[in-house]
Every structure is written in structure tokens, then in C-alpha cells.
XYZ file of C-alpha atoms in Angstrom:
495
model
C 199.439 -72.654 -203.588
C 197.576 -75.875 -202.301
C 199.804 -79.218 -202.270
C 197.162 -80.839 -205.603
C 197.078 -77.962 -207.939
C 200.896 -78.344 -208.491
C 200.505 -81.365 -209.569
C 198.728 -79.930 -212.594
C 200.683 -76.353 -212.959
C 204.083 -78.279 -213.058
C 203.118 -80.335 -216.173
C 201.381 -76.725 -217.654
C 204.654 -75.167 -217.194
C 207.402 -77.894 -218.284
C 205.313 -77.935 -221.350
C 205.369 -73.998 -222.128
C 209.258 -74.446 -220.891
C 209.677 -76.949 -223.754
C 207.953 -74.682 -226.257
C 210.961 -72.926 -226.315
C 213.417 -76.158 -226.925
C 215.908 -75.696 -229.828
C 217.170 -79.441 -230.206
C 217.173 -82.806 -228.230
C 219.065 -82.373 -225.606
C 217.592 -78.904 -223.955
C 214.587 -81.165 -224.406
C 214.585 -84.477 -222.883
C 216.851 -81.795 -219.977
C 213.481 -79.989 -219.426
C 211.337 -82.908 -219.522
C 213.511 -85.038 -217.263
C 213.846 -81.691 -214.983
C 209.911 -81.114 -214.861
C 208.821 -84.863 -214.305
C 212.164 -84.932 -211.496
C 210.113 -82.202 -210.038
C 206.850 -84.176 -210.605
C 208.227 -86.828 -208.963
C 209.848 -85.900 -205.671
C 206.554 -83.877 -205.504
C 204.990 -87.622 -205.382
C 207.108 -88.875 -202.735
C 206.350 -85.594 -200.669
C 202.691 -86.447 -201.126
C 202.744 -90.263 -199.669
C 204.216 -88.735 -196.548
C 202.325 -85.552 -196.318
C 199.254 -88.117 -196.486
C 200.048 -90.005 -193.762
C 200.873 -87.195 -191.574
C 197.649 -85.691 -192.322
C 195.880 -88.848 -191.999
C 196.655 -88.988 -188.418
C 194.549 -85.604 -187.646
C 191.800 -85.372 -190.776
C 189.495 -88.209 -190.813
C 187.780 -87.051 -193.744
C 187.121 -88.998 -196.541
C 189.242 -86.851 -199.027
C 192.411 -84.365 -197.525
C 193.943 -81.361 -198.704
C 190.159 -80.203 -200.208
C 190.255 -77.077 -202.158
C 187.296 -75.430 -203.963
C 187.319 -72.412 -206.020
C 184.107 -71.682 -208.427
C 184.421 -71.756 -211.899
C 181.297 -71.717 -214.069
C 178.191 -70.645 -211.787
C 175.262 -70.771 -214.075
C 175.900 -74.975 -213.812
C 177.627 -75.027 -210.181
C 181.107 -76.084 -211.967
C 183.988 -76.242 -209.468
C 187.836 -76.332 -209.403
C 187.621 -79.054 -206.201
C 190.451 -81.091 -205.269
C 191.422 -83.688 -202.634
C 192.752 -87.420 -202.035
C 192.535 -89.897 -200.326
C 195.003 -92.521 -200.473
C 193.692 -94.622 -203.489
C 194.553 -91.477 -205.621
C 197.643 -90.882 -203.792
C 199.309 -94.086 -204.580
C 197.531 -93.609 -208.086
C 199.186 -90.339 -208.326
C 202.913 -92.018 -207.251
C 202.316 -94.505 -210.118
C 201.937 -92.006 -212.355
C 204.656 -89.628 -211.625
C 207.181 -92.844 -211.441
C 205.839 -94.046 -214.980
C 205.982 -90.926 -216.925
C 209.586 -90.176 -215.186
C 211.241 -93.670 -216.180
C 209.410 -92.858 -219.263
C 211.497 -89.848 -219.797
C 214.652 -91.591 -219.489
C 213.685 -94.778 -221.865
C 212.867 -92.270 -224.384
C 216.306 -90.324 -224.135
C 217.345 -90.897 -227.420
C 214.119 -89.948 -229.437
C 215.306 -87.715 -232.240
C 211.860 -87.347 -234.429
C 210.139 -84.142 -233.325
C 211.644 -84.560 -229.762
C 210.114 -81.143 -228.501
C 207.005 -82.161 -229.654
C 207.123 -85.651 -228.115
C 207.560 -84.688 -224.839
C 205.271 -81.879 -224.811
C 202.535 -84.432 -225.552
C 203.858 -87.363 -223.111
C 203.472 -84.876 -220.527
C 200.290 -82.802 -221.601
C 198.823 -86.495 -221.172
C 200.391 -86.876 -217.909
C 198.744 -83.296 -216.875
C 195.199 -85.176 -217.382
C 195.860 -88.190 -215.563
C 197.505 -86.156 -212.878
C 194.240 -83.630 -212.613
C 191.444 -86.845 -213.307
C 192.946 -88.092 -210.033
C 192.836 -85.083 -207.568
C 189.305 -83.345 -208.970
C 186.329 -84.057 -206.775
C 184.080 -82.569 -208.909
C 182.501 -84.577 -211.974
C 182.384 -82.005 -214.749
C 186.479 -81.069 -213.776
C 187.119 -84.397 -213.767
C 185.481 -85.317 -217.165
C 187.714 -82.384 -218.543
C 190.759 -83.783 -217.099
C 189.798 -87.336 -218.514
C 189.562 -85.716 -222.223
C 192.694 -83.964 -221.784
C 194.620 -87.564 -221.032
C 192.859 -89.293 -223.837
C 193.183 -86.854 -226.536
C 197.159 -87.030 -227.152
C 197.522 -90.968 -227.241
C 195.948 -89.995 -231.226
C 198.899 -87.945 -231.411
C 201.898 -90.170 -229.618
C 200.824 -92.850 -231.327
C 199.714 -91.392 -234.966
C 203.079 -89.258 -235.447
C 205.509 -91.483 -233.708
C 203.660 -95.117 -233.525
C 205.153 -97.582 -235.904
C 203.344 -100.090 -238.174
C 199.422 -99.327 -238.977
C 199.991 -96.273 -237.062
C 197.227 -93.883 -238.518
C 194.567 -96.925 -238.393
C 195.408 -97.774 -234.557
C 195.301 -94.490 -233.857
C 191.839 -93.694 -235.485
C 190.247 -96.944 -233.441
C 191.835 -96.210 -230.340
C 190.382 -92.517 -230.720
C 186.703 -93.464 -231.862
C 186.428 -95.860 -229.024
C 187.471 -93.830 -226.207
C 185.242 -90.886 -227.630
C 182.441 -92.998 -227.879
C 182.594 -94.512 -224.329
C 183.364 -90.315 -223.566
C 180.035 -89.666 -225.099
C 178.433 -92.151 -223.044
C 180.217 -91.092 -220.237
C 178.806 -87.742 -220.638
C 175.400 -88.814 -220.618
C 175.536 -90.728 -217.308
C 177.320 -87.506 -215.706
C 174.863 -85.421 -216.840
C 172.346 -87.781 -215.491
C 173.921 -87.472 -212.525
C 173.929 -84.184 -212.334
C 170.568 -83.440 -213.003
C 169.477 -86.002 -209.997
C 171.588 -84.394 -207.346
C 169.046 -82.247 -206.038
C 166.373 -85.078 -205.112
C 166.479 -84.290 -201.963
C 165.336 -80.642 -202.095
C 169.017 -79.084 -202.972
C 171.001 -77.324 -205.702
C 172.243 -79.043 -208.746
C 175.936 -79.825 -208.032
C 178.905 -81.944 -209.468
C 180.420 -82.157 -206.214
C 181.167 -86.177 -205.535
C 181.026 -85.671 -202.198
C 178.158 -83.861 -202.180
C 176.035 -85.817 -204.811
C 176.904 -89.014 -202.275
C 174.497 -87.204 -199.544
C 171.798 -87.327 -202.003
C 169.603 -90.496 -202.135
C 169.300 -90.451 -206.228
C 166.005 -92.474 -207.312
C 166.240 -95.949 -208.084
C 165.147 -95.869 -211.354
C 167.594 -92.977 -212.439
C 170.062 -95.240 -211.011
C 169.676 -97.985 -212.938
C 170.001 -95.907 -216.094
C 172.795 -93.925 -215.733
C 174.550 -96.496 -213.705
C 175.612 -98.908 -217.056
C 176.609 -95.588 -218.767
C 179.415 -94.506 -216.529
C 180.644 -97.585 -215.944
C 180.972 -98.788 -219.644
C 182.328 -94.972 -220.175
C 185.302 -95.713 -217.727
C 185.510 -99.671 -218.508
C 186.071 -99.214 -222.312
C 189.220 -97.411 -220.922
C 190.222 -100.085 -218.890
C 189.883 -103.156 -221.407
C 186.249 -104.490 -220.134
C 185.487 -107.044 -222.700
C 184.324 -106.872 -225.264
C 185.249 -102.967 -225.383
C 189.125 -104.364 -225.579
C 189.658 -104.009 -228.910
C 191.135 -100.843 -229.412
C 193.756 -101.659 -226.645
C 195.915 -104.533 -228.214
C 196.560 -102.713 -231.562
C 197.229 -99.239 -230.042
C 199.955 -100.847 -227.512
C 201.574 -102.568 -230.631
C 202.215 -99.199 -232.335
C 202.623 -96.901 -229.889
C 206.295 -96.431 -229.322
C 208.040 -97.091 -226.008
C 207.432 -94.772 -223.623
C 203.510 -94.110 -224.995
C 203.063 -98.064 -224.316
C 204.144 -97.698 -220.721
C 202.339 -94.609 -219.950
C 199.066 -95.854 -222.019
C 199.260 -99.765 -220.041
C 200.781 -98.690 -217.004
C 198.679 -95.703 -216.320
C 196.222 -94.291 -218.415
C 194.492 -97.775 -218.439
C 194.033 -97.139 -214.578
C 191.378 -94.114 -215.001
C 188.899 -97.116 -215.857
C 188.979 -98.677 -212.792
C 189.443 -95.517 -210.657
C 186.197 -94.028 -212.362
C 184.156 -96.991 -211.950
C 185.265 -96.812 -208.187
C 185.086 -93.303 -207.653
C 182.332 -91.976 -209.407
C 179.610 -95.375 -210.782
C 179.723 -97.729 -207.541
C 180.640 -94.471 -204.816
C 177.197 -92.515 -206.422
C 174.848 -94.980 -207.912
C 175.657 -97.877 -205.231
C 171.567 -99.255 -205.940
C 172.010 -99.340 -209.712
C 175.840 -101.299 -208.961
C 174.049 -103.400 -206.783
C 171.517 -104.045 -209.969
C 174.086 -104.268 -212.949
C 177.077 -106.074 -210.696
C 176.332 -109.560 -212.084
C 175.949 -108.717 -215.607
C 179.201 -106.858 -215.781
C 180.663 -109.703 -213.229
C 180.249 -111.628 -216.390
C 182.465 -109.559 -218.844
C 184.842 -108.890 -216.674
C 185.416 -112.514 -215.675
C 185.292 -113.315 -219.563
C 188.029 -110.513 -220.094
C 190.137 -112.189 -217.683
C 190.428 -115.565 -219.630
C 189.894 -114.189 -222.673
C 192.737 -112.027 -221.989
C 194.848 -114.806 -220.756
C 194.475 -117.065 -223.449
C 194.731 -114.100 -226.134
C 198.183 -113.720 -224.911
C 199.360 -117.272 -225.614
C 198.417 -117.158 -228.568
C 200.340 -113.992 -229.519
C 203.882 -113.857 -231.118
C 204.296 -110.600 -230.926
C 206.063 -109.380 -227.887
C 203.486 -106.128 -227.311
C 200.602 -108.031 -228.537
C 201.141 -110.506 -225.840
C 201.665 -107.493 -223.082
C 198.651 -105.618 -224.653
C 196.246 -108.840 -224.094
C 197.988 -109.749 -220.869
C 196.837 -106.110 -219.675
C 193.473 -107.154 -220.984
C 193.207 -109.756 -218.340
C 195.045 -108.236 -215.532
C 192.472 -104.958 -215.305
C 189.738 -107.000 -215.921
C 190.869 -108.877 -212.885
C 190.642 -105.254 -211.313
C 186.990 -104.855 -212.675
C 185.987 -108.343 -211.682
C 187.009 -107.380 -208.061
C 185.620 -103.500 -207.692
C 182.121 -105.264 -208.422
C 182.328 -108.324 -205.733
C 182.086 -105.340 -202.973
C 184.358 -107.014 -199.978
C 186.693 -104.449 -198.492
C 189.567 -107.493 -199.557
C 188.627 -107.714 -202.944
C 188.780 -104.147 -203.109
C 191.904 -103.611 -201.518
C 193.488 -106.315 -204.313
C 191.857 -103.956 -207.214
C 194.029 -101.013 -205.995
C 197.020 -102.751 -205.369
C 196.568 -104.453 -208.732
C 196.208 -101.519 -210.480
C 199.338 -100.241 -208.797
C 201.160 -103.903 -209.389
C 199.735 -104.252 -212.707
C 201.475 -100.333 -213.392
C 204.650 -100.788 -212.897
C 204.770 -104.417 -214.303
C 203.320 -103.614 -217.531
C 205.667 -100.752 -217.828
C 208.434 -102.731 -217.093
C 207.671 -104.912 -219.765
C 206.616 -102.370 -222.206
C 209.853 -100.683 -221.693
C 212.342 -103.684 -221.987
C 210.243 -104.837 -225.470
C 211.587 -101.704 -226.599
C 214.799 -101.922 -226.027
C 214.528 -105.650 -227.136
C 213.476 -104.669 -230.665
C 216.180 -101.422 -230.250
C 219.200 -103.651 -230.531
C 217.412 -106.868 -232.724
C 214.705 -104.982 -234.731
C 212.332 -107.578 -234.285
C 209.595 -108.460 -231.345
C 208.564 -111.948 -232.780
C 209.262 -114.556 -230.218
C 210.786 -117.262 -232.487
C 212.866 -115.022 -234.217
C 214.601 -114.523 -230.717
C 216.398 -116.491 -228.119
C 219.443 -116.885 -225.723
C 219.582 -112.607 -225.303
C 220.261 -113.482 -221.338
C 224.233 -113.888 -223.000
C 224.772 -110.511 -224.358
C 222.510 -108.447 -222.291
C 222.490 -109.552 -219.141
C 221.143 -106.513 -217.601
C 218.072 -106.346 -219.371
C 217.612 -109.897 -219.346
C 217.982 -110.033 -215.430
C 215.228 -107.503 -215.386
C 213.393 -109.391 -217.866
C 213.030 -112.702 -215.664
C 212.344 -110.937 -212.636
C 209.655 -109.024 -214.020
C 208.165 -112.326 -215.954
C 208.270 -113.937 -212.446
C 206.314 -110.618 -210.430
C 203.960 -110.036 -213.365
C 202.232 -114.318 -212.878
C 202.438 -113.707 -209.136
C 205.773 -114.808 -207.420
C 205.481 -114.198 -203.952
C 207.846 -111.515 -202.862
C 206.193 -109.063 -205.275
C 203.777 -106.966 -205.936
C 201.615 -109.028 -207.914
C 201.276 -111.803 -205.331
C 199.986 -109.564 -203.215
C 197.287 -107.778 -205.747
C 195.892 -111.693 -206.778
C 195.656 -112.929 -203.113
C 193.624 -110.014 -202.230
C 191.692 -110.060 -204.614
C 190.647 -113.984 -205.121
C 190.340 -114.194 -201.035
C 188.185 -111.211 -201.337
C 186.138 -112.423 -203.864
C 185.762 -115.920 -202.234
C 184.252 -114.137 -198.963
C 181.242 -113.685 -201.078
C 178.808 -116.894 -200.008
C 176.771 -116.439 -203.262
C 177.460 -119.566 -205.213
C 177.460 -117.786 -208.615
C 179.760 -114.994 -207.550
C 181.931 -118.411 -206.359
C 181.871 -120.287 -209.125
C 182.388 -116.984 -211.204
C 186.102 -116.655 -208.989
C 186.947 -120.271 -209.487
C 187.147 -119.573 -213.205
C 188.524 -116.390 -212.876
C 191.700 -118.308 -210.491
C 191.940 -120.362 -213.695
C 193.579 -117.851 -215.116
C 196.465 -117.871 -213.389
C 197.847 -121.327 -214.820
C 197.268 -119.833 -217.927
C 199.244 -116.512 -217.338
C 201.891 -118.796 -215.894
C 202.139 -120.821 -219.168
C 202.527 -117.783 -221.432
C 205.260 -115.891 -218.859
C 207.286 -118.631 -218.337
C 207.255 -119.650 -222.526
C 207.876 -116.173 -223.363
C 211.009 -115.600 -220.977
C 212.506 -118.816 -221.860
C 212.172 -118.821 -225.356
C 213.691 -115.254 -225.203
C 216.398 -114.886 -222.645
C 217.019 -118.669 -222.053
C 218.316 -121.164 -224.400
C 220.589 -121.140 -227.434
C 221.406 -117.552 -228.481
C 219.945 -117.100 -232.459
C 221.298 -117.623 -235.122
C 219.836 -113.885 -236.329
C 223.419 -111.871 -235.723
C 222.269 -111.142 -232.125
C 226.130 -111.613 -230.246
C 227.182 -108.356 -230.701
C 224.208 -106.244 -229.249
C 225.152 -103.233 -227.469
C 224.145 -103.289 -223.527
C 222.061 -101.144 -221.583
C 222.684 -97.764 -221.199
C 222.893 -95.756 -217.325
C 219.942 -94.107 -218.687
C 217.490 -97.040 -219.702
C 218.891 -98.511 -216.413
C 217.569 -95.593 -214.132
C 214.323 -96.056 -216.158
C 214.022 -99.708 -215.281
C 215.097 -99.458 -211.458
C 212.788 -96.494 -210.826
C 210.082 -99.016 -211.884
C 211.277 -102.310 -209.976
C 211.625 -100.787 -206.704
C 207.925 -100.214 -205.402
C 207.402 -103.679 -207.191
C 209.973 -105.125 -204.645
C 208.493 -102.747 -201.719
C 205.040 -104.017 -202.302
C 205.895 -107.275 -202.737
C 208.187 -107.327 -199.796
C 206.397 -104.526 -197.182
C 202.670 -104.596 -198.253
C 201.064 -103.928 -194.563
C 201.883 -100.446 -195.168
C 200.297 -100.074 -198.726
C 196.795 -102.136 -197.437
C 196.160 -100.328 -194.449
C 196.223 -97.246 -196.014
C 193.894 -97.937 -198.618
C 192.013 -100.317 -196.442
C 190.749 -97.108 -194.426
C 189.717 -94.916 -197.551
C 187.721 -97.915 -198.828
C 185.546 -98.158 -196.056
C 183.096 -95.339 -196.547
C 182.817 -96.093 -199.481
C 182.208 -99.442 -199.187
C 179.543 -98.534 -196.298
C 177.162 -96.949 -199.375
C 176.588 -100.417 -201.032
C 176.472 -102.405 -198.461
């Protein structure tokens, strides 16, 4: 068995495990046993990486191809390079601190966890396939449970949230579908077979003018996923009824096939028709990033301010796949990764906020640093990583990427990254308002000084998410370099 596919079989069977769950605790045991597994298998893969890296200078390692529909040329093909291993690491660490912040769900808890981790399966497969049509399936698998998570066990105008979040993403899917196809049916212009192979489509010099059609639908198919403005909108009210865990694993990683897919698939194979559409989109995604700045201050709802603050962080991510510098593109990845465990972080401790005090408006709380100190330590911290304190990760993703972006001489591309650096002040403003009205300051006066404080298990679930934070804020030579080196032949087709 190859080192990928288990990333995908250990998901298949935890779930058929679970089907045989009789009550809540052999179930959150099996989940936290198959994501453990899921996990360590992670870890194993970051060093398995690097030890292969040092042989195989290929662009993607551990390759495996098995045929699996002929008539179209449809292949089971894996293999990664480090941008989807370190995607891959994010994921496993989200969904298994997920497991543990949702250890006391007791409403359909089989079923929960089944879905939580049939999601996971697609994220986990989008991110090793090397083959378009494989990949596409693996991108419908990871959308289509968030109707579920969020429908059965969201909160508030569940159903409605639900439905938009669902239309959207199946409308960019259809679009999606089209530009595949597009590309599919352009892979042979230089005399070959039809394939879906990435790597083998990027040999194949696909006409200009195909290019600049297809191009705009596969990116807006993966960008609607990852909160391009103005294709945002389902994002804000899904994160404010999704319950905990589906908030961290929606924000913190399901978010991230956007980006990835605009990388991997719309600038890697139609580099003329990027080249074409980058300013346009430049645009957008520079709007998204203030838009989703200043959306956030104006919030007063805990998750509405995360969901819009995600808003603005991935469109930072979009902003800085399309300036094309090796720099800029190193920040995307690590702000993806930074942007992961951050927005978890915060997704998870606004759930165990409103746990204890029922409530996530920010007036209606204050002073919660006194009775939980735990959480509220975590709270700051992640407050001060998430606007860009140096020492963590998200220093580290925003120099990157605004240094990379400022390499650019084009004095519209300039300009465009002076207003996007803007954003930071504003970020700052809503961080630093929302941790001190919250944690700092007099406790309220709403019965809050009796709170119970936070249990081993919701503390594993927030330390498995502040360490790489801390690492790649602390150690990030080790992160860059490696993705510095799979960026560069990919860089190498646009410029």
C-alpha cells in the first residue's frame, strides 16, 4: 500500500468502524483513534518528504497511477510535493483537535463524526490526486457534508445557511466543471491523447484563446471556495451556524482547496490566460482584503467577526498567488497554513466562550481573563499571532507576501499592495478591541464568575493547534525552503 492512498482508506475505514457505534463514548473513542492514526500518519509524511526530497527531484514524490475509467483516460494518480504536504499536516492537526473540542457532542454523535471525517476524506484525497477528474471527485466529496454538519447540528438559521452555502459551492462546482472539461478536451494540442493528468496536460502548449476561456472558470470555481469577493457571501453566515468543530474544519481547512486549486490546477495549466485575467482578479482579491477587514469591525458577533476576518486573510492568499514572485508565493502557502491553525484556534475558543456564557455578542462579555484563565491566555496569544506579532506564524505569512508583492516594478500591481498593507491597521484595530473588550477589563455583570474552566480535553485541542503556530513563527527557514523549491517549476511556466 503506497504512503498517499492511506491517507484516504483510513478516513473510509474509521467511518465504516463508526457505523457500528452504540453511544458517545465508543464514538468520539473511534474517531479520536482514526484521526490519532491520521495524524501521526502526517508527521510520518513531513519527514518521509524530506528524506525523499534529497534523492527525487521530481516535481511531485511518491507518484502512483492505477487506471480507472479508460474510455475518458480517468486515473487514480497520486503524489506531493511539499505545498500539499504541509496542506495535508494542517488538515490532519485540524480535524484531530477537532475531535477533542467536540468530545462532548451528544446529538447524533455517530453521525457527527462520520460526516466530520467523510469531509476530511475529501480534503485529504483533493490534496494528493494529480489527476483533474479524481481530484474534482474528491473536491465534491469535501463540500457535500458541510450541508449536513451544518443543517442537522448548526444553530440559528441553520437550514437557510446551509441551503446558500450549498447553492454557491455547487454553482462555482458547475463552473468548475466546465473549465476542467475544457481542459481536458485541449490536452491533446500537441498531437497526443486526451488526458487529466496535471502533469501531463502541463507538457501541452494549450491555445491561447482556449486559455483565456477556461482560465476565469477554474479560478472563480476554486475562489468562490476560498472567499474571493464578491463570491464571499455564503462564508460569513455558514461559519456563524456551523457548530464548533465544523467552523474550524470549514475556516481552517476546507477554505484552503481555493487557493490550492487556483495554484495547482488554473495558474500551473493555463499560465497565458493567468497572465491575461491576473489584474482583473488582482482587483477582487485586493477588494476582499479590505472589505474583509473592515466587515469584521463592524461585526458583534464573535464568528461573524472570524468568518469576515477569514474573508480578508485568504483573499490576502489570492491577492499573492496572482502577483507571480516566488516570495509572494511562498507567503500564500504559509498563509494558508498560518491562517489554518489561527482561524481554528479562534473558532474553537468562540465555542467554548458561548459553552460556559451562552452568548457570542461582544458587549454582552468582558473581564473572562478572571475565571478562565486558560482559555483566555490562549485567547490573547492567538489575537496577537492572527494581526501579525512577530514570533508567529502570521508574521511570517504577511512579510512574505507584501515583500513579494512589492518586487513587482509595475506601478499598478504597487499601488494595488500599498492598499492591500492597509489592511493590517485595520485587522489590528478589530483584534486588539475584540480581546480587550472580552478577556480584559471589568468582568460582567451577566453571572459570568462562576464559569467552569477548561477541560484536559479542549486543552489538548487547543495546544495541538498553537504549536506549529509557535514553530512557524519561531523556525520558519525550514517551512520556506521547502516550499520555496516546489514553487519553482511552477513558477518557471508563467514567467
Amino acid at each position: 500500500m503506497d504512503i498517499l492512498s492511506l491517507f484516504v482508506i483510513v478516513p473510509i475505514l474509521t467511518v465504516l468502524v463508526l457505523v457500528f457505534a452504540k453511544n458517545l463514548k465508543q464514538s468520539r473513542i473511534i474517531a479520536l483513534i482514526g484521526m490519532a492514526i491520521q495524524f501521526a500518519m502526517s508527521i510520518n509524511l513531513i519527514f518521509a518528504y524530506i528524506k525523499e526530497r534529497a534523492v527525487n527531484t521530481d516535481i511531485m514524490v511518491f507518484t502512483k497511477d492505477v487506471l480507472w475509467y479508460e474510455s475518458f483516460n480517468i486515473h487514480y494518480s497520486v503524489g506531493v510535493d511539499a505545498i500539499s504536504v504541509v496542506l495535508i499536516a494542517l488538515t490532519a492537526t485540524v480535524v484531530f483537535a477537532g475531535i477533542f473540542i467536540s468530545w462532548k457532542m451528544d446529538d447524533l454523535p455517530k453521525e457527527f463524526f462520520m460526516s466530520l471525517i467523510t469531509l476530511a476524506f475529501g480534503v485529504f484525497g483533493f490534496f494528493i490526486s494529480t489527476d483533474l477528474f479524481t481530484l474534482f471527485v474528491f473536491f465534491e466529496v469535501a463540500v457535500i457534508p458541510i450541508y449536513l454538519l451544518i443543517g442537522i447540528w448548526g444553530s440559528g438559521p441553520k437550514e437557510l445557511s446551509a441551503m446558500k452555502l450549498t447553492l454557491m459551492l455547487m454553482g462555482a462546482s458547475a463552473l468548475l466543471l466546465v473549465g476542467i472539461l475544457g481542459v481536458y478536451f485541449n490536452s491533446n494540442a500537441d498531437g497526443g491523447a486526451l488526458t487529466f493528468n496535471i502533469l501531463e496536460i502541463a507538457k501541452v502548449n494549450i491555445p491561447l484563446a482556449a486559455q483565456n476561456i477556461f482560465f476565469p472558470l477554474v479560478f472563480i470555481g476554486f475562489a468562490v471556495i476560498g472567499g474571493l469577493f464578491p463570491f464571499h457571501t455564503w462564508s460569513p453566515s455558514g461559519h456563524a451556524s456551523a457548530p464548533t468543530a465544523v467552523s474550524m474544519l470549514h475556516a481552517g481547512v476546507l477554505m484552503k482547496l481555493g487557493g490550492y486549486g487556483i495554484f495547482r490546477v488554473a495558474l500551473y495549466l493555463l499560465p497565458l490566460g493567468a497572465l491575461n485575467w491576473a489584474n482583473f482578479f488582482l482587483v477582487l482579491a485586493a477588494f476582499g482584503v479590505i472589505y474583509g477587514a473592515f466587515g469584521a469591525i463592524m461585526q458583534k458577533d464573535l464568528k461573524y467577526v472570524n468568518a469576515y476576518a477569514s474573508v480578508s486573510h485568504l483573499s490576502l492568499v489570492i491577492f499573492a498567488l496572482l502577483m507571480i514572485t516566488k516570495t509572494a508565493w511562498t507567503g500564500a502557502i504559509i498563509q494558508s497554513l498560518s491562517h489554518g491553525f489561527l482561524t481554528a484556534l479562534f473558532f474553537a475558543l468562540i465555542g467554548m466562550v458561548y459553552g460556559r456564557t451562552h452568548t457570542r455578542e461582544i458587549d454582552k462579555l468582558g473581564g473572562l481573563m478572571k475565571v478562565l484563565p486558560f482559555i483566555g491566555a490562549i485567547y490573547v496569544i492567538t489575537g496577537l499571532a492572527y494581526l501579525g506579532l512577530p514570533g508567529f506564524s502570521g508574521f511570517v505569512a504577511e512579510m512574505n507576501i507584501f515583500v513579494g508583492a512589492f518586487e513587482d516594478p509595475n506601478l499598478f500591481h504597487r499601488i494595488l499592495t500599498i492598499i492591500v498593507v492597509s489592511s493590517i491597521v485595520v485587522t489590528a484595530v478589530y483584534i486588539l478591541r475584540m480581546v480587550g473588550k472580552i478577556m480584559m477589563g471589568p468582568l460582567s455583570d451577566a453571572g459570568y464568575k462562576d464559569l467552569p474552566k477548561g477541560t484536559w480535553y479542549e486543552k489538548v485541542g487547543l495546544v495541538l493547534l498553537m504549536i506549529p503556530v509557535v514553530i512557524i513563527g519561531v523556525m520558519p527557514l525550514g517551512v520556506s525552503e521547502m516550499i520555496k523549491a516546489s514553487i519553482q517549476p511552477f513558477l518557471e511556466r508563467l514567467l
